[in-house]
Amino acid sequence: MILVLLGPPGSGKGTQAKKLATEHKWVQLSTGDMLRAAIVSGTPLGKQAKALMDKGQLVPDSVVIDLIQERVQAPDCKQGFVLDGFPRTVAQAEALDKLLVEKTKKVSRAVLFDIADEELVRRLGGRRTCLKCGSMYHLEHLQPKVSGVCDVCGSALVQRDDDNEATIRKRLAVYHETTSPVAEYYRKQKKLRTVDATRPAEEVTRAVSLALTK
Ligand code: AMP
């Protein structure tokens, strides 16, 4: 299974991608996580990406396509993978199709997480993230056992630099302009299914699982 999760920032793609990856032994591939890892390592790529990410802008297609191209060659991707946050432009979707064709593979399904912008602003503003393992929490409805500490790995939780209101609104504008057409790209290929991402996480998990069967 090669699964693409599409949806605006904060719609729960990352949470669901982790669950699906664990349940089916697929690999979760998140370009956002890869870029944040590059930032933490202080690589030139990380520095270039950080400046754009902090402004809520996308990093260039060529950068994320190279990251994905390299990563999907790894043996652990043979079983299948779930893409979260990639592709974000039609050019990225086309590049993904091209690189999969070379491996005689193709995207199996694309699942769109449907949710209103105002709900996302509320969700993202309260979001706290573990930069070490990527686990996510929320100040109101997904609190860690110990305030400010990751339940999974014990590292400090932070508010991502791009989770402030001005940057959130910019990321949503970029999403509507650039990423929404990606849904259309998969709709034309008859691979798109939509789930109501305002529902509680367990219900969204069930809806996504159902979407993979039809
Ligand atoms: P995310 O963690 O998926 O919300 O991504 C955080 C930020 O990383 C985005 O706002 C972009 O600046 C950058 N980014 C992540 N994935 C991509 C992508 N596929 N194309 C371009 N930029 C990306």
PDB file of C-alpha atoms and ligand atoms in Angstrom:
ATOM      1  CA  MET A   1       0.000   0.000   0.000  1.00  0.00           C
ATOM      2  CA  ILE A   2       1.250   3.445  -0.883  1.00  0.00           C
ATOM      3  CA  LEU A   3      -1.021   5.894   0.841  1.00  0.00           C
ATOM      4  CA  VAL A   4      -1.092   9.682   0.560  1.00  0.00           C
ATOM      5  CA  LEU A   5      -2.678  11.690   3.366  1.00  0.00           C
ATOM      6  CA  LEU A   6      -3.799  15.124   2.196  1.00  0.00           C
ATOM      7  CA  GLY A   7      -5.180  17.955   4.254  1.00  0.00           C
ATOM      8  CA  PRO A   8      -4.416  21.300   5.805  1.00  0.00           C
ATOM      9  CA  PRO A   9      -1.873  21.699   8.618  1.00  0.00           C
ATOM     10  CA  GLY A  10      -3.398  20.588  11.916  1.00  0.00           C
ATOM     11  CA  SER A  11      -6.007  18.314  10.336  1.00  0.00           C
ATOM     12  CA  GLY A  12      -4.540  15.247  12.075  1.00  0.00           C
ATOM     13  CA  LYS A  13      -2.617  13.693   9.167  1.00  0.00           C
ATOM     14  CA  GLY A  14       0.476  13.133  11.284  1.00  0.00           C
ATOM     15  CA  THR A  15      -1.419  11.444  14.120  1.00  0.00           C
ATOM     16  CA  GLN A  16      -3.261   9.145  11.720  1.00  0.00           C
ATOM     17  CA  ALA A  17      -0.126   8.420   9.687  1.00  0.00           C
ATOM     18  CA  LYS A  18       1.641   7.228  12.854  1.00  0.00           C
ATOM     19  CA  LYS A  19      -1.287   4.984  13.803  1.00  0.00           C
ATOM     20  CA  LEU A  20      -1.563   3.477  10.331  1.00  0.00           C
ATOM     21  CA  ALA A  21       2.176   2.921  10.095  1.00  0.00           C
ATOM     22  CA  THR A  22       2.247   1.080  13.432  1.00  0.00           C
ATOM     23  CA  GLU A  23      -0.856  -0.968  12.677  1.00  0.00           C
ATOM     24  CA  HIS A  24       0.139  -2.101   9.175  1.00  0.00           C
ATOM     25  CA  LYS A  25       3.951  -2.055   9.536  1.00  0.00           C
ATOM     26  CA  TRP A  26       4.215   0.630   6.892  1.00  0.00           C
ATOM     27  CA  VAL A  27       6.779   3.407   7.079  1.00  0.00           C
ATOM     28  CA  GLN A  28       5.553   6.914   7.836  1.00  0.00           C
ATOM     29  CA  LEU A  29       7.200   9.465   5.568  1.00  0.00           C
ATOM     30  CA  SER A  30       6.696  13.048   6.682  1.00  0.00           C
ATOM     31  CA  THR A  31       8.613  15.709   4.772  1.00  0.00           C
ATOM     32  CA  GLY A  32       7.885  18.156   7.622  1.00  0.00           C
ATOM     33  CA  ASP A  33       9.602  15.793  10.108  1.00  0.00           C
ATOM     34  CA  MET A  34      12.531  15.273   7.707  1.00  0.00           C
ATOM     35  CA  LEU A  35      12.989  19.028   7.328  1.00  0.00           C
ATOM     36  CA  ARG A  36      12.770  19.605  11.092  1.00  0.00           C
ATOM     37  CA  ALA A  37      15.423  16.891  11.579  1.00  0.00           C
ATOM     38  CA  ALA A  38      17.655  18.769   9.105  1.00  0.00           C
ATOM     39  CA  ILE A  39      17.076  21.983  11.076  1.00  0.00           C
ATOM     40  CA  VAL A  40      18.032  20.307  14.360  1.00  0.00           C
ATOM     41  CA  SER A  41      21.197  18.906  12.707  1.00  0.00           C
ATOM     42  CA  GLY A  42      22.062  22.406  11.443  1.00  0.00           C
ATOM     43  CA  THR A  43      22.670  21.273   7.853  1.00  0.00           C
ATOM     44  CA  PRO A  44      22.673  23.869   5.016  1.00  0.00           C
ATOM     45  CA  LEU A  45      19.392  22.332   3.836  1.00  0.00           C
ATOM     46  CA  GLY A  46      17.964  22.770   7.336  1.00  0.00           C
ATOM     47  CA  LYS A  47      18.997  26.437   7.412  1.00  0.00           C
ATOM     48  CA  GLN A  48      17.431  27.128   4.015  1.00  0.00           C
ATOM     49  CA  ALA A  49      14.242  25.285   5.004  1.00  0.00           C
ATOM     50  CA  LYS A  50      13.888  26.991   8.390  1.00  0.00           C
ATOM     51  CA  ALA A  51      13.741  30.479   6.896  1.00  0.00           C
ATOM     52  CA  LEU A  52      10.845  29.421   4.641  1.00  0.00           C
ATOM     53  CA  MET A  53       9.056  27.271   7.220  1.00  0.00           C
ATOM     54  CA  ASP A  54       9.076  30.077   9.804  1.00  0.00           C
ATOM     55  CA  LYS A  55       7.258  32.266   7.268  1.00  0.00           C
ATOM     56  CA  GLY A  56       4.688  29.548   6.526  1.00  0.00           C
ATOM     57  CA  GLN A  57       5.974  29.140   2.973  1.00  0.00           C
ATOM     58  CA  LEU A  58       6.740  25.888   1.177  1.00  0.00           C
ATOM     59  CA  VAL A  59      10.309  24.787   0.594  1.00  0.00           C
ATOM     60  CA  PRO A  60      11.167  24.296  -3.106  1.00  0.00           C
ATOM     61  CA  ASP A  61       9.712  21.235  -4.826  1.00  0.00           C
ATOM     62  CA  SER A  62      13.185  19.999  -5.822  1.00  0.00           C
ATOM     63  CA  VAL A  63      14.268  19.833  -2.153  1.00  0.00           C
ATOM     64  CA  VAL A  64      11.360  17.692  -0.915  1.00  0.00           C
ATOM     65  CA  ILE A  65      11.284  15.550  -4.069  1.00  0.00           C
ATOM     66  CA  ASP A  66      14.982  14.696  -3.497  1.00  0.00           C
ATOM     67  CA  LEU A  67      14.260  13.832   0.158  1.00  0.00           C
ATOM     68  CA  ILE A  68      11.400  11.500  -0.790  1.00  0.00           C
ATOM     69  CA  GLN A  69      13.209   9.990  -3.743  1.00  0.00           C
ATOM     70  CA  GLU A  70      16.131   9.003  -1.552  1.00  0.00           C
ATOM     71  CA  ARG A  71      13.966   7.756   1.319  1.00  0.00           C
ATOM     72  CA  VAL A  72      11.680   5.462  -0.707  1.00  0.00           C
ATOM     73  CA  GLN A  73      14.733   3.541  -1.992  1.00  0.00           C
ATOM     74  CA  ALA A  74      15.354   2.232   1.543  1.00  0.00           C
ATOM     75  CA  PRO A  75      14.500  -1.457   2.115  1.00  0.00           C
ATOM     76  CA  ASP A  76      12.020  -0.652   4.913  1.00  0.00           C
ATOM     77  CA  CYS A  77       9.733   1.041   2.366  1.00  0.00           C
ATOM     78  CA  LYS A  78       9.197  -2.223   0.455  1.00  0.00           C
ATOM     79  CA  GLN A  79       6.210  -3.195   2.652  1.00  0.00           C
ATOM     80  CA  GLY A  80       4.456   0.062   1.842  1.00  0.00           C
ATOM     81  CA  PHE A  81       4.455   3.582   3.170  1.00  0.00           C
ATOM     82  CA  VAL A  82       2.179   6.377   4.194  1.00  0.00           C
ATOM     83  CA  LEU A  83       3.044   9.878   3.024  1.00  0.00           C
ATOM     84  CA  ASP A  84       2.086  12.704   5.336  1.00  0.00           C
ATOM     85  CA  GLY A  85       2.638  16.259   4.095  1.00  0.00           C
ATOM     86  CA  PHE A  86       3.859  15.177   0.668  1.00  0.00           C
ATOM     87  CA  PRO A  87       2.911  15.830  -2.104  1.00  0.00           C
ATOM     88  CA  ARG A  88       1.917  19.430  -1.439  1.00  0.00           C
ATOM     89  CA  THR A  89       1.980  20.693  -5.023  1.00  0.00           C
ATOM     90  CA  VAL A  90       0.828  19.164  -8.294  1.00  0.00           C
ATOM     91  CA  ALA A  91       4.487  19.156  -9.440  1.00  0.00           C
ATOM     92  CA  GLN A  92       5.356  17.016  -6.381  1.00  0.00           C
ATOM     93  CA  ALA A  93       2.452  14.644  -7.123  1.00  0.00           C
ATOM     94  CA  GLU A  94       3.651  14.261 -10.711  1.00  0.00           C
ATOM     95  CA  ALA A  95       7.231  13.655  -9.552  1.00  0.00           C
ATOM     96  CA  LEU A  96       5.999  11.018  -7.098  1.00  0.00           C
ATOM     97  CA  ASP A  97       4.079   9.197  -9.836  1.00  0.00           C
ATOM     98  CA  LYS A  98       7.165   9.315 -12.037  1.00  0.00           C
ATOM     99  CA  LEU A  99       9.514   7.910  -9.445  1.00  0.00           C
ATOM    100  CA  LEU A 100       7.029   5.170  -8.500  1.00  0.00           C
ATOM    101  CA  VAL A 101       6.551   4.145 -12.145  1.00  0.00           C
ATOM    102  CA  GLU A 102      10.303   3.526 -12.300  1.00  0.00           C
ATOM    103  CA  LYS A 103       9.828   1.049  -9.451  1.00  0.00           C
ATOM    104  CA  THR A 104       6.669  -0.389 -11.108  1.00  0.00           C
ATOM    105  CA  LYS A 105       4.597   0.909  -8.228  1.00  0.00           C
ATOM    106  CA  LYS A 106       1.835   3.492  -7.876  1.00  0.00           C
ATOM    107  CA  VAL A 107      -0.103   5.432  -5.283  1.00  0.00           C
ATOM    108  CA  SER A 108      -2.893   3.177  -3.983  1.00  0.00           C
ATOM    109  CA  ARG A 109      -5.131   5.793  -2.322  1.00  0.00           C
ATOM    110  CA  ALA A 110      -5.186   9.451  -1.359  1.00  0.00           C
ATOM    111  CA  VAL A 111      -7.252  10.383   1.696  1.00  0.00           C
ATOM    112  CA  LEU A 112      -8.292  14.008   2.144  1.00  0.00           C
ATOM    113  CA  PHE A 113      -8.811  15.313   5.698  1.00  0.00           C
ATOM    114  CA  ASP A 114     -11.704  17.774   5.516  1.00  0.00           C
ATOM    115  CA  ILE A 115     -11.863  20.490   8.219  1.00  0.00           C
ATOM    116  CA  ALA A 116     -12.643  24.238   8.479  1.00  0.00           C
ATOM    117  CA  ASP A 117      -9.874  26.839   8.831  1.00  0.00           C
ATOM    118  CA  GLU A 118     -11.143  28.315  12.145  1.00  0.00           C
ATOM    119  CA  GLU A 119     -11.008  24.898  13.808  1.00  0.00           C
ATOM    120  CA  LEU A 120      -7.420  24.528  12.572  1.00  0.00           C
ATOM    121  CA  VAL A 121      -6.341  27.896  13.976  1.00  0.00           C
ATOM    122  CA  ARG A 122      -7.705  26.787  17.365  1.00  0.00           C
ATOM    123  CA  ARG A 123      -6.041  23.372  17.150  1.00  0.00           C
ATOM    124  CA  LEU A 124      -2.639  24.539  15.975  1.00  0.00           C
ATOM    125  CA  GLY A 125      -2.428  27.420  18.471  1.00  0.00           C
ATOM    126  CA  GLY A 126      -2.683  24.916  21.358  1.00  0.00           C
ATOM    127  CA  ARG A 127      -0.460  22.294  19.791  1.00  0.00           C
ATOM    128  CA  ARG A 128       2.744  21.231  21.532  1.00  0.00           C
ATOM    129  CA  THR A 129       5.267  19.016  19.790  1.00  0.00           C
ATOM    130  CA  CYS A 130       8.167  16.822  20.823  1.00  0.00           C
ATOM    131  CA  LEU A 131      10.994  17.772  18.476  1.00  0.00           C
ATOM    132  CA  LYS A 132      12.807  14.530  19.315  1.00  0.00           C
ATOM    133  CA  CYS A 133      10.187  11.846  18.499  1.00  0.00           C
ATOM    134  CA  GLY A 134       7.498  13.913  16.757  1.00  0.00           C
ATOM    135  CA  SER A 135       4.697  13.082  19.228  1.00  0.00           C
ATOM    136  CA  MET A 136       1.997  15.710  19.398  1.00  0.00           C
ATOM    137  CA  TYR A 137      -0.115  17.062  22.259  1.00  0.00           C
ATOM    138  CA  HIS A 138      -2.703  19.771  22.804  1.00  0.00           C
ATOM    139  CA  LEU A 139      -3.018  22.182  25.732  1.00  0.00           C
ATOM    140  CA  GLU A 140      -6.776  21.487  26.026  1.00  0.00           C
ATOM    141  CA  HIS A 141      -7.628  18.022  24.810  1.00  0.00           C
ATOM    142  CA  LEU A 142      -4.452  15.934  24.560  1.00  0.00           C
ATOM    143  CA  GLN A 143      -2.364  16.875  27.535  1.00  0.00           C
ATOM    144  CA  PRO A 144       0.810  14.945  28.387  1.00  0.00           C
ATOM    145  CA  LYS A 145       0.911  13.159  31.757  1.00  0.00           C
ATOM    146  CA  VAL A 146       3.519  15.641  32.996  1.00  0.00           C
ATOM    147  CA  SER A 147       3.091  19.211  31.768  1.00  0.00           C
ATOM    148  CA  GLY A 148       5.657  20.101  29.085  1.00  0.00           C
ATOM    149  CA  VAL A 149       7.201  16.614  28.923  1.00  0.00           C
ATOM    150  CA  CYS A 150       6.725  14.025  26.153  1.00  0.00           C
ATOM    151  CA  ASP A 151       4.988  10.838  27.393  1.00  0.00           C
ATOM    152  CA  VAL A 152       6.861   8.743  24.833  1.00  0.00           C
ATOM    153  CA  CYS A 153      10.495   9.820  25.138  1.00  0.00           C
ATOM    154  CA  GLY A 154      10.625  12.234  28.081  1.00  0.00           C
ATOM    155  CA  SER A 155      11.935  15.187  26.025  1.00  0.00           C
ATOM    156  CA  ALA A 156      10.701  18.746  26.466  1.00  0.00           C
ATOM    157  CA  LEU A 157       7.625  19.778  24.478  1.00  0.00           C
ATOM    158  CA  VAL A 158       7.761  22.964  22.476  1.00  0.00           C
ATOM    159  CA  GLN A 159       5.443  25.128  20.437  1.00  0.00           C
ATOM    160  CA  ARG A 160       6.670  24.881  16.860  1.00  0.00           C
ATOM    161  CA  ASP A 161       7.995  28.188  15.511  1.00  0.00           C
ATOM    162  CA  ASP A 162       5.400  27.994  12.735  1.00  0.00           C
ATOM    163  CA  ASP A 163       2.442  27.343  15.089  1.00  0.00           C
ATOM    164  CA  ASN A 164       1.751  31.028  15.850  1.00  0.00           C
ATOM    165  CA  GLU A 165      -1.438  32.603  14.515  1.00  0.00           C
ATOM    166  CA  ALA A 166       0.063  34.755  11.732  1.00  0.00           C
ATOM    167  CA  THR A 167       2.110  31.853  10.352  1.00  0.00           C
ATOM    168  CA  ILE A 168      -0.807  29.432  10.739  1.00  0.00           C
ATOM    169  CA  ARG A 169      -2.987  31.717   8.590  1.00  0.00           C
ATOM    170  CA  LYS A 170      -0.240  31.985   5.982  1.00  0.00           C
ATOM    171  CA  ARG A 171       0.142  28.166   5.928  1.00  0.00           C
ATOM    172  CA  LEU A 172      -3.617  27.803   5.433  1.00  0.00           C
ATOM    173  CA  ALA A 173      -3.565  30.288   2.546  1.00  0.00           C
ATOM    174  CA  VAL A 174      -0.688  28.360   0.953  1.00  0.00           C
ATOM    175  CA  TYR A 175      -2.625  25.145   1.472  1.00  0.00           C
ATOM    176  CA  HIS A 176      -5.745  26.421  -0.287  1.00  0.00           C
ATOM    177  CA  GLU A 177      -3.804  27.859  -3.180  1.00  0.00           C
ATOM    178  CA  THR A 178      -1.188  25.186  -3.766  1.00  0.00           C
ATOM    179  CA  THR A 179      -2.169  21.939  -2.077  1.00  0.00           C
ATOM    180  CA  SER A 180      -5.931  21.827  -2.732  1.00  0.00           C
ATOM    181  CA  PRO A 181      -5.247  21.192  -6.471  1.00  0.00           C
ATOM    182  CA  VAL A 182      -3.378  18.022  -5.412  1.00  0.00           C
ATOM    183  CA  ALA A 183      -6.720  16.599  -4.192  1.00  0.00           C
ATOM    184  CA  GLU A 184      -8.131  17.295  -7.649  1.00  0.00           C
ATOM    185  CA  TYR A 185      -5.128  15.503  -9.187  1.00  0.00           C
ATOM    186  CA  TYR A 186      -5.999  12.308  -7.263  1.00  0.00           C
ATOM    187  CA  ARG A 187      -9.746  12.771  -7.769  1.00  0.00           C
ATOM    188  CA  LYS A 188      -9.151  12.621 -11.521  1.00  0.00           C
ATOM    189  CA  GLN A 189      -7.234   9.360 -10.990  1.00  0.00           C
ATOM    190  CA  LYS A 190     -10.255   8.079  -8.960  1.00  0.00           C
ATOM    191  CA  LYS A 191      -8.008   7.524  -5.943  1.00  0.00           C
ATOM    192  CA  LEU A 192      -9.364  10.244  -3.670  1.00  0.00           C
ATOM    193  CA  ARG A 193     -11.478   9.527  -0.592  1.00  0.00           C
ATOM    194  CA  THR A 194     -12.537  12.201   1.916  1.00  0.00           C
ATOM    195  CA  VAL A 195     -12.891  11.866   5.701  1.00  0.00           C
ATOM    196  CA  ASP A 196     -14.454  14.286   8.192  1.00  0.00           C
ATOM    197  CA  ALA A 197     -11.384  15.369  10.185  1.00  0.00           C
ATOM    198  CA  THR A 198     -13.425  17.287  12.779  1.00  0.00           C
ATOM    199  CA  ARG A 199     -14.420  13.946  14.392  1.00  0.00           C
ATOM    200  CA  PRO A 200     -12.493  12.529  17.380  1.00  0.00           C
ATOM    201  CA  ALA A 201      -9.219  10.810  16.416  1.00  0.00           C
ATOM    202  CA  GLU A 202     -10.540   7.236  16.923  1.00  0.00           C
ATOM    203  CA  GLU A 203     -13.460   7.911  14.560  1.00  0.00           C
ATOM    204  CA  VAL A 204     -11.122   9.403  11.974  1.00  0.00           C
ATOM    205  CA  THR A 205      -8.960   6.263  12.228  1.00  0.00           C
ATOM    206  CA  ARG A 206     -12.015   4.114  11.477  1.00  0.00           C
ATOM    207  CA  ALA A 207     -13.045   6.357   8.578  1.00  0.00           C
ATOM    208  CA  VAL A 208      -9.548   6.204   7.068  1.00  0.00           C
ATOM    209  CA  SER A 209      -9.435   2.395   7.399  1.00  0.00           C
ATOM    210  CA  LEU A 210     -12.803   2.212   5.644  1.00  0.00           C
ATOM    211  CA  ALA A 211     -11.579   4.557   2.919  1.00  0.00           C
ATOM    212  CA  LEU A 212      -8.746   2.128   2.168  1.00  0.00           C
ATOM    213  CA  THR A 213     -11.188  -0.688   1.416  1.00  0.00           C
ATOM    214  CA  LYS A 214     -13.425   1.075  -1.111  1.00  0.00           C
TER     215      LYS A 214
HETATM  216  P1  AMP B   1       4.277  20.036   8.217  1.00  0.00           P
HETATM  217  O1  AMP B   1       5.003  19.484   9.401  1.00  0.00           O
HETATM  218  O2  AMP B   1       3.872  18.966   7.240  1.00  0.00           O
HETATM  219  O3  AMP B   1       3.122  20.939   8.609  1.00  0.00           O
HETATM  220  O4  AMP B   1       5.335  20.949   7.428  1.00  0.00           O
HETATM  221  C1  AMP B   1       5.897  22.098   8.017  1.00  0.00           C
HETATM  222  C2  AMP B   1       6.511  22.979   6.965  1.00  0.00           C
HETATM  223  O5  AMP B   1       7.539  22.250   6.268  1.00  0.00           O
HETATM  224  C3  AMP B   1       5.574  23.444   5.877  1.00  0.00           C
HETATM  225  O6  AMP B   1       4.843  24.609   6.255  1.00  0.00           O
HETATM  226  C4  AMP B   1       6.556  23.737   4.735  1.00  0.00           C
HETATM  227  O7  AMP B   1       7.255  24.949   4.966  1.00  0.00           O
HETATM  228  C5  AMP B   1       7.556  22.596   4.881  1.00  0.00           C
HETATM  229  N1  AMP B   1       7.152  21.410   4.098  1.00  0.00           N
HETATM  230  C6  AMP B   1       6.817  20.180   4.584  1.00  0.00           C
HETATM  231  N2  AMP B   1       6.502  19.329   3.595  1.00  0.00           N
HETATM  232  C7  AMP B   1       6.615  20.054   2.440  1.00  0.00           C
HETATM  233  C8  AMP B   1       6.386  19.751   1.066  1.00  0.00           C
HETATM  234  N3  AMP B   1       5.961  18.541   0.665  1.00  0.00           N
HETATM  235  N4  AMP B   1       6.627  20.745   0.156  1.00  0.00           N
HETATM  236  C9  AMP B   1       7.074  21.951   0.529  1.00  0.00           C
HETATM  237  N5  AMP B   1       7.270  22.307   1.807  1.00  0.00           N
HETATM  238  C10 AMP B   1       7.057  21.378   2.770  1.00  0.00           C
END
